[in-house]
Coordinates of C-alpha atoms and ligand atoms in Angstrom, one line a residue:
X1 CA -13.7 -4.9 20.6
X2 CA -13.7 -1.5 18.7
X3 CA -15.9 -1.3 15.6
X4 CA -14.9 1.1 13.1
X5 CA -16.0 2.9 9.6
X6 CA -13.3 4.2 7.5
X7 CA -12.7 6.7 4.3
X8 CA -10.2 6.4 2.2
X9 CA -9.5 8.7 -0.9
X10 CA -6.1 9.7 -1.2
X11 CA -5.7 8.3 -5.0
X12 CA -8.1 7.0 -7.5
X13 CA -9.9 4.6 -5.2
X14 CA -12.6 5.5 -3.6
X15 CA -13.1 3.4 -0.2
X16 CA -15.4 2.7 3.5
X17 CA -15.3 -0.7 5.1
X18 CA -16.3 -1.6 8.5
X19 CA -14.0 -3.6 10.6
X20 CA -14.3 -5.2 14.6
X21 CA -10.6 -4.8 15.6
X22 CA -9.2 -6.3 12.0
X23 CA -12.3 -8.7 11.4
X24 CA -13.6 -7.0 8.4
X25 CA -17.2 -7.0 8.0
X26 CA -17.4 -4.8 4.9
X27 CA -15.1 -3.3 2.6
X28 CA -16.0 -1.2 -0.4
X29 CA -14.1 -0.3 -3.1
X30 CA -14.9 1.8 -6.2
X31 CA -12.3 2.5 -8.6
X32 CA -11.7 4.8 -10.8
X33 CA -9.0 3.4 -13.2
X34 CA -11.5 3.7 -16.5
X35 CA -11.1 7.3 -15.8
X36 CA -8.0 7.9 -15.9
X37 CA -6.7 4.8 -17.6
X38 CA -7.0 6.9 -21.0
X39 CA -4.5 9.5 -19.9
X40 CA -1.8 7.0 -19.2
X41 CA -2.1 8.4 -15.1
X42 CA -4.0 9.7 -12.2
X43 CA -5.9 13.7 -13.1
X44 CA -5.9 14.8 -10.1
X45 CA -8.7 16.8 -10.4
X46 CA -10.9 14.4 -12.1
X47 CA -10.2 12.0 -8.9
X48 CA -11.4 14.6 -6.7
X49 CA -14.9 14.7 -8.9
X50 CA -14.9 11.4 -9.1
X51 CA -14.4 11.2 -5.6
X52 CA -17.5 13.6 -4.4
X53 CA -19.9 11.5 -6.3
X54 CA -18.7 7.8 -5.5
X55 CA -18.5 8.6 -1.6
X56 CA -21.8 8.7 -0.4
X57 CA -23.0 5.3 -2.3
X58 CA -20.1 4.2 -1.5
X59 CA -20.2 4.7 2.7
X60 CA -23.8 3.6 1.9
X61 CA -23.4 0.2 0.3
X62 CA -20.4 -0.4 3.5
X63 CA -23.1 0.4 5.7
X64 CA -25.5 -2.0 4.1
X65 CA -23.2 -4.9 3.5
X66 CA -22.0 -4.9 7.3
X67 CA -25.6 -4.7 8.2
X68 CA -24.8 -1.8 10.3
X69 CA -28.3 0.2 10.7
X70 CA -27.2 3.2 12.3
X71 CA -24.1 5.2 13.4
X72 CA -25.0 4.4 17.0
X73 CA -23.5 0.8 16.5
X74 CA -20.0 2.5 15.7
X75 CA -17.1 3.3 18.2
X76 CA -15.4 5.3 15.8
X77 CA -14.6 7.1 12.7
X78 CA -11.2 6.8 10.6
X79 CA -10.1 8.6 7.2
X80 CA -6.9 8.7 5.2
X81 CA -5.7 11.7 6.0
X82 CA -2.3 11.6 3.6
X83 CA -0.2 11.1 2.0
X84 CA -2.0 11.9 -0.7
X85 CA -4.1 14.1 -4.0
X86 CA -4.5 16.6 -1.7
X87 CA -8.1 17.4 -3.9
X88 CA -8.8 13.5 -3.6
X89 CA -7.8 13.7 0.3
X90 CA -9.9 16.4 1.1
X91 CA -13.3 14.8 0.0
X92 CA -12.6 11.8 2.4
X93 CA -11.5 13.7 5.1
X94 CA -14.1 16.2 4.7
X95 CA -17.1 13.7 4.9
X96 CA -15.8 11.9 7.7
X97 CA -15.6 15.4 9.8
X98 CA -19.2 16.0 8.8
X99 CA -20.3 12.1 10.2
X100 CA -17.9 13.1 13.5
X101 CA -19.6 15.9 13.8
X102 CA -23.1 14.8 13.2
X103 CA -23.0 11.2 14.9
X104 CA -20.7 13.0 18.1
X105 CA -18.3 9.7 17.1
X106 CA -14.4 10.2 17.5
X107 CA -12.4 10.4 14.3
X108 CA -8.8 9.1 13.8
X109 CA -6.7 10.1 10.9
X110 CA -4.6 7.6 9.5
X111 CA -1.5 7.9 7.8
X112 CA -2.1 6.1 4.5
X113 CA 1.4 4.0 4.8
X114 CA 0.9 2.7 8.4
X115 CA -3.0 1.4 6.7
X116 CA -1.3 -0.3 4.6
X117 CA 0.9 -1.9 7.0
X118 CA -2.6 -3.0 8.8
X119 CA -3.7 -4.7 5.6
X120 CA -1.2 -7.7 6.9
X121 CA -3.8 -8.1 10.0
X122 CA -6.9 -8.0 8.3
X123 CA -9.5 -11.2 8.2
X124 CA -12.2 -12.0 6.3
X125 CA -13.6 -13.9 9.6
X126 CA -12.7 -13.7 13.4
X127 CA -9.8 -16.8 13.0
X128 CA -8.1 -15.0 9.6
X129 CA -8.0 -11.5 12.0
X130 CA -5.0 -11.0 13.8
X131 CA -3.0 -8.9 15.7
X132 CA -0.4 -6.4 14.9
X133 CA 2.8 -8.4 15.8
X134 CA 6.6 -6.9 15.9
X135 CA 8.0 -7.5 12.4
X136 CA 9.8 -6.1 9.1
X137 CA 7.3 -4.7 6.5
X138 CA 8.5 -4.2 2.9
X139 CA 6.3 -1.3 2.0
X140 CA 5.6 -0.9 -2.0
X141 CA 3.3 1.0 -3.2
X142 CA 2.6 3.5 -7.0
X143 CA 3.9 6.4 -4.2
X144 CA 6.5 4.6 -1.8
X145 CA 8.9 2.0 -1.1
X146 CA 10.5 1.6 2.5
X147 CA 11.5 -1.1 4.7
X148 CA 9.8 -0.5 8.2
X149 CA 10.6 -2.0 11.4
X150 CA 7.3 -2.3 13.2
X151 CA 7.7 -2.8 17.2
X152 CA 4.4 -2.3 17.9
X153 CA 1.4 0.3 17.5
X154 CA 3.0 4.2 16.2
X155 CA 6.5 2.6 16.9
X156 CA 7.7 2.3 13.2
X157 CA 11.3 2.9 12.2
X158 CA 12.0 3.3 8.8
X159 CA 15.2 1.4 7.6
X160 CA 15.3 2.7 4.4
X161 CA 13.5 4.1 1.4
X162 CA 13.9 5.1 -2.6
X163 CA 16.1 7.8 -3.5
X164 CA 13.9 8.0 -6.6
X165 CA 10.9 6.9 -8.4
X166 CA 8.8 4.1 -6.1
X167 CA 8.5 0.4 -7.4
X168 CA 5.0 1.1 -8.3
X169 CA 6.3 3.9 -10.3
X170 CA 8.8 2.5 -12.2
X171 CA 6.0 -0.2 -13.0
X172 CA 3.9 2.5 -14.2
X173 CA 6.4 4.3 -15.9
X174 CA 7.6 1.3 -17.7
X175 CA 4.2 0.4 -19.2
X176 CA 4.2 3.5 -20.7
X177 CA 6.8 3.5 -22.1
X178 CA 6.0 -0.1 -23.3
X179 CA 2.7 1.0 -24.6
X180 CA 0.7 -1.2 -22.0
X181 CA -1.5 1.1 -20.4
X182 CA -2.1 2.5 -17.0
X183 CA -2.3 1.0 -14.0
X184 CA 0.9 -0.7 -15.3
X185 CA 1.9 -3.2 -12.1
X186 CA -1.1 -6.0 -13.1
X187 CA -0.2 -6.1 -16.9
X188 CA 3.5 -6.6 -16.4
X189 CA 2.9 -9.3 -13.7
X190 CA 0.4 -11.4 -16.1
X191 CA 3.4 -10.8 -19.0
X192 CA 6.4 -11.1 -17.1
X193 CA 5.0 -15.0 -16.2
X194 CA 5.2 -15.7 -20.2
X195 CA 8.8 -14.7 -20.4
X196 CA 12.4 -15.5 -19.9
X197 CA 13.2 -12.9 -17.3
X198 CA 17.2 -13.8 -18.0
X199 CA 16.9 -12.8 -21.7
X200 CA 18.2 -9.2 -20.9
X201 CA 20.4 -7.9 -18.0
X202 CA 18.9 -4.8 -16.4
X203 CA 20.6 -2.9 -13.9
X204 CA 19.8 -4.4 -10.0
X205 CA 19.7 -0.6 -8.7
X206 CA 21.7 0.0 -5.1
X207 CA 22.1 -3.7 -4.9
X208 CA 25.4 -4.0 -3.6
X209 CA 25.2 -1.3 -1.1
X210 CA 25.2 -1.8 2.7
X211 CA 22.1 0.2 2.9
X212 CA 18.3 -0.2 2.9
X213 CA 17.9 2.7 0.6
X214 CA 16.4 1.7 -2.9
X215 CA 16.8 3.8 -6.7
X216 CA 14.6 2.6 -9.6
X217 CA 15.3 5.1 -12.0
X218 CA 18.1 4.3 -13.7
X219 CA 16.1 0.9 -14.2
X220 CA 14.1 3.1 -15.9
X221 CA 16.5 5.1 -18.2
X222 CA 18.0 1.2 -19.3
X223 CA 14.9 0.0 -20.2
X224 CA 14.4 3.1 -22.5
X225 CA 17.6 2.9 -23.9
X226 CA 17.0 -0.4 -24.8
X227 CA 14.0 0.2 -26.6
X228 CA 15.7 2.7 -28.7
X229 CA 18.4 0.5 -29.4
X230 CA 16.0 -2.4 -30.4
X231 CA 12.5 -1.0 -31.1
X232 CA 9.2 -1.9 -29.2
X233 CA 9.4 -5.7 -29.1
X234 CA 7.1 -7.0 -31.8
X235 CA 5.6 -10.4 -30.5
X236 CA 4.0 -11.3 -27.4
X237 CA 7.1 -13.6 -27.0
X238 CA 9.4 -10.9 -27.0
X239 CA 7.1 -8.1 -24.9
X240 CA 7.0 -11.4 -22.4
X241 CA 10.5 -11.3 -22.0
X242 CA 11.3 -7.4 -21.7
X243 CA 8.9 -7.7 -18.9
X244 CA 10.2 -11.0 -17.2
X245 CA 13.3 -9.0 -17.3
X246 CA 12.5 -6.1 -15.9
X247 CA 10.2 -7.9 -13.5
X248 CA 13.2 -9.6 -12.2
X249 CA 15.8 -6.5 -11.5
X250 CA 13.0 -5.0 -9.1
X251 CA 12.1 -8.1 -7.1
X252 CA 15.6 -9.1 -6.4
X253 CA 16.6 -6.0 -5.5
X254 CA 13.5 -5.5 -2.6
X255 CA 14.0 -9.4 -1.7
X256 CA 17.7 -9.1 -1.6
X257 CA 17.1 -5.7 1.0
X258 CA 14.5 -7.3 2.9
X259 CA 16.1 -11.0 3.5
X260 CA 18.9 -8.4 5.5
X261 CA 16.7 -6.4 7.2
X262 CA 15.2 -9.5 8.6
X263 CA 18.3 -10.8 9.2
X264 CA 19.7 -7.3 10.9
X265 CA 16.5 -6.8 13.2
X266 CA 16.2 -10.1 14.8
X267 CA 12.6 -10.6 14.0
X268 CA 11.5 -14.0 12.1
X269 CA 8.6 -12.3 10.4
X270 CA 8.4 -10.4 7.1
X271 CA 5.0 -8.5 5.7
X272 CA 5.1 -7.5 2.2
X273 CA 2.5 -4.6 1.8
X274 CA 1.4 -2.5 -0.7
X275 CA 0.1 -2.3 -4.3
X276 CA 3.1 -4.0 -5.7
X277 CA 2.8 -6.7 -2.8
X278 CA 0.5 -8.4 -5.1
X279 CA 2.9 -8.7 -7.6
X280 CA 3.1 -12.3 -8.1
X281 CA 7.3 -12.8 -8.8
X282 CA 7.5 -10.5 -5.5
X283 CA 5.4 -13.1 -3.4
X284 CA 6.6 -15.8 -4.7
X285 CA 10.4 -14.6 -4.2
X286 CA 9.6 -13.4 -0.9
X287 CA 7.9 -16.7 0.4
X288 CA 10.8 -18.5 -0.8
X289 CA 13.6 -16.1 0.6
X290 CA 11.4 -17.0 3.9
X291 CA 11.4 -20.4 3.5
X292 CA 15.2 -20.5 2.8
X293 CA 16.3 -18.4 5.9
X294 CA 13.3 -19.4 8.6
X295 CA 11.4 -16.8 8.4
X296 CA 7.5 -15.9 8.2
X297 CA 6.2 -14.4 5.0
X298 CA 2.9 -12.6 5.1
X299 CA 1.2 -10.9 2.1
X300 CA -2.5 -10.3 2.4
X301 CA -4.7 -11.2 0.0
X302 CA -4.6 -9.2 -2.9
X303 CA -8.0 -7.8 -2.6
X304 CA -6.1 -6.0 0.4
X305 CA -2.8 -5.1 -1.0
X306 CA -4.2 -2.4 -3.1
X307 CA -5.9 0.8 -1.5
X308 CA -9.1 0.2 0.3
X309 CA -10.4 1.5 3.4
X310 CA -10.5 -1.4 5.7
X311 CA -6.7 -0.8 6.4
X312 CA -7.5 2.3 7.9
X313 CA -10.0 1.1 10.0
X314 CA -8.0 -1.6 11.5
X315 CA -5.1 1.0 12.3
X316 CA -7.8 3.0 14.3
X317 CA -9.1 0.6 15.8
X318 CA -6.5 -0.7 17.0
X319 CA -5.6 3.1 18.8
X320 CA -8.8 2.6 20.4
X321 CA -8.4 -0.5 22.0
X322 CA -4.6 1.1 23.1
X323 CA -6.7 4.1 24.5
X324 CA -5.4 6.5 22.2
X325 CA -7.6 9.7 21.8
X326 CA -9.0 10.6 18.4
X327 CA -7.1 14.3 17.0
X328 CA -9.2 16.0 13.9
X329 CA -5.8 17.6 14.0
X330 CA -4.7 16.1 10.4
X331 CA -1.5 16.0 9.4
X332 CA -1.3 15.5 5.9
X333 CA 2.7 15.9 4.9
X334 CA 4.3 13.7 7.7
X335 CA 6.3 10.3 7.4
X336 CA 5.4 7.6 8.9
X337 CA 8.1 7.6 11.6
X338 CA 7.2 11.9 12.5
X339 CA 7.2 11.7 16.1
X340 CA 4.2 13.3 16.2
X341 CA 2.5 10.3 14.3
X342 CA 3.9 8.6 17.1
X343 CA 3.1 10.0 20.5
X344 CA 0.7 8.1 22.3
X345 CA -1.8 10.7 23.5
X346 CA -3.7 8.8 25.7
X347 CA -7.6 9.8 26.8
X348 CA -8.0 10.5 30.1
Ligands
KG4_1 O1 -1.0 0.9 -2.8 P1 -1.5 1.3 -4.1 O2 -2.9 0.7 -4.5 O3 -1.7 2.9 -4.2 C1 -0.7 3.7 -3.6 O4 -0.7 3.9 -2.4 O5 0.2 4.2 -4.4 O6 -0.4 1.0 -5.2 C2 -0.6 1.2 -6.6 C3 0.6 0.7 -7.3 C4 0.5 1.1 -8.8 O7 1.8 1.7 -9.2 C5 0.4 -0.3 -9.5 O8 1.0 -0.3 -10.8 C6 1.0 -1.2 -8.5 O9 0.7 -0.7 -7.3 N1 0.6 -2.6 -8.7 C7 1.4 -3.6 -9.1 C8 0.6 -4.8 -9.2 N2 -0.7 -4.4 -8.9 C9 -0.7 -3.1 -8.6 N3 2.7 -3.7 -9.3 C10 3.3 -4.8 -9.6 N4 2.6 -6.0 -9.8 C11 1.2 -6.0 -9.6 N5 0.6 -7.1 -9.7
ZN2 ZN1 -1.7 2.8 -1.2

């Protein structure tokens, strides 16, 4: 059993849990969405402030919850070290060096995608807690959407990706432009449930190709051009519907891509992961493209989906137990699928 704290800051969460393998026994998340919610987007540099003052009370508070007394009862360290605010990144990764090197602990840096591909494993007891099985993750986040194929621990193969703007994005994007506020993923789920998501025929971007590559943009571009063409819809009715609509193009589109990678890699099992993953239409369309061609469906619950730092903590922990040594060599830039994510460097 390894028992792990981990950091994560790389947006506008600020985060430490404390897992045993994927059994979490804390997890602390402190938001900062007020902040920026006002500027339609994430300041980066008003994250990073925010940042240096939530992460003490906030490794605090994990400590506290897990009833962990002292660092002694740790195995390890873990922080997000990217993708990322590279401001936002830095006050993470900066106080988990100073606990490695004041505790004498080993820290692992963690890729922020392949955490969230750990949030599928996580339990809120020792039954819930699994392990990381071989499967096909739909990874959709406010920063990325990919298909992965997961084989196992660092083996990750990346099927495909967006050529554009991520899912989360054109959420975002889209509730600006439809005066809903930032983040814009939650609002457009709770409308798009009111509304008729057949009422107008956006674009299904890349649909038809034989690829696993995604493009939301010009989802985008048709949604403004519809609003110019037909104003800002002016009852809840109508807002319902643009959103049902819009709603719709995405989550056929990722279903449609995932159903086939599924089908293409042999595996029965599908993991939906991410921000967007808890996107109601996306589950629901998921579990039921699952249930139609016999495969698995997992999307954790949503208090996992979103950032948090028990993700990271299970994806080190996890190294541990594979006897993989700790590097406070940080690579911040790399994909997920950089070999040298991937090389298992193993202690002697
Ligand atoms: O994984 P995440 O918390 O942060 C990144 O790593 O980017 O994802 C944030 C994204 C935002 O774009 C947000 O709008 C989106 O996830 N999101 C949703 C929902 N909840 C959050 N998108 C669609 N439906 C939701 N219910
Ligand atoms: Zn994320």
């Amino acid at each position: 059993m390894a028992r792990v704290l981990a950091i994560e800051s790389s947006c506008d969460e600020t985060a430490c849990a404390i897992v045993e393998d994927s059994f979490v026994r804390a997890s602390t998340v402190r938001t900062q969405i007020d902040v920026h919610a006002r500027f339609g987007g994430v300041v980066p540099e008003l994250a990073s402030r925010h940042h240096l003052g939530a992460i003490v009370p906030v490794v605090r508070t994990a400590m506290e919850t897990a009833g962990v007394g002292d660092f002694t009862e740790l195995d390890a360290l873990a922080v997000t070290e990217g993708p990322g605010l590279v401001g936002a990144l830095l006050v993470g990764v900066q106080c988990a060096r100073g606990l490695a090197l004041a505790t004498g602990l080993p820290l692992f840096g963690i890729h922020h995608m392949e955490g969230h591909l750990f949030s599928a494993v996580l339990g809120d007891d020792r039954i819930a807690a699994r392990e990381l099985e071989p499967h096909v993750a739909l990874l959709v986040s406010g920063g990325h959407t990919e298909i992965v194929v997961v084989e196992g621990l660092g083996r990750y193969r990346i099927l495909g990706a967006t050529r554009d703007d991520a899912a989360g994005e054109a959420y975002d994007k889209a509730a600006k432009l439809l005066g809903l506020g930032y983040p814009g993923g939650p609002v457009i789920d709770r409308l798009a449930a009111e509304g008729d998501p057949q009422s107008i025929a956006f674009p299904r971007g890349m649909l038809e190709r034989d690829n696993f590559e995604f493009s939301f943009s010009g989802l985008k571009t048709a949604l403004l051009v519809h609003l110019e063409k037909h104003g800002q819809p002016q009852s809840r009715s109508g807002l319902a519907d643009v959103c049902a609509a819009f709603q719709a193009a995405i989550v056929e589109v990722l279903v449609h891509k995932s159903r086939r990678a599924v089908r293409q890699s042999g595996l029965r099992r599908l993991h939906v992961v991410g921000g967007v993953a808890a996107n109601r239409g996306l589950r629901a369309a998921a579990e039921a493209a699952g249930k139609d061609d016999g495969f698995e469906v997992v999307c954790p619950p949503l208090r996992y989906c979103g950032d948090n730092a028990a993700m990271i903590a299970a994806a080190a922990a996890a190294r541990l137990r594979a006897g993989w040594r700790a590097s406070t060599e940080l690579h911040t830039t790399l994909a997920i699928d950089d070999p040298r994510m991937q090389a298992p460097e193993r202690s002697a």
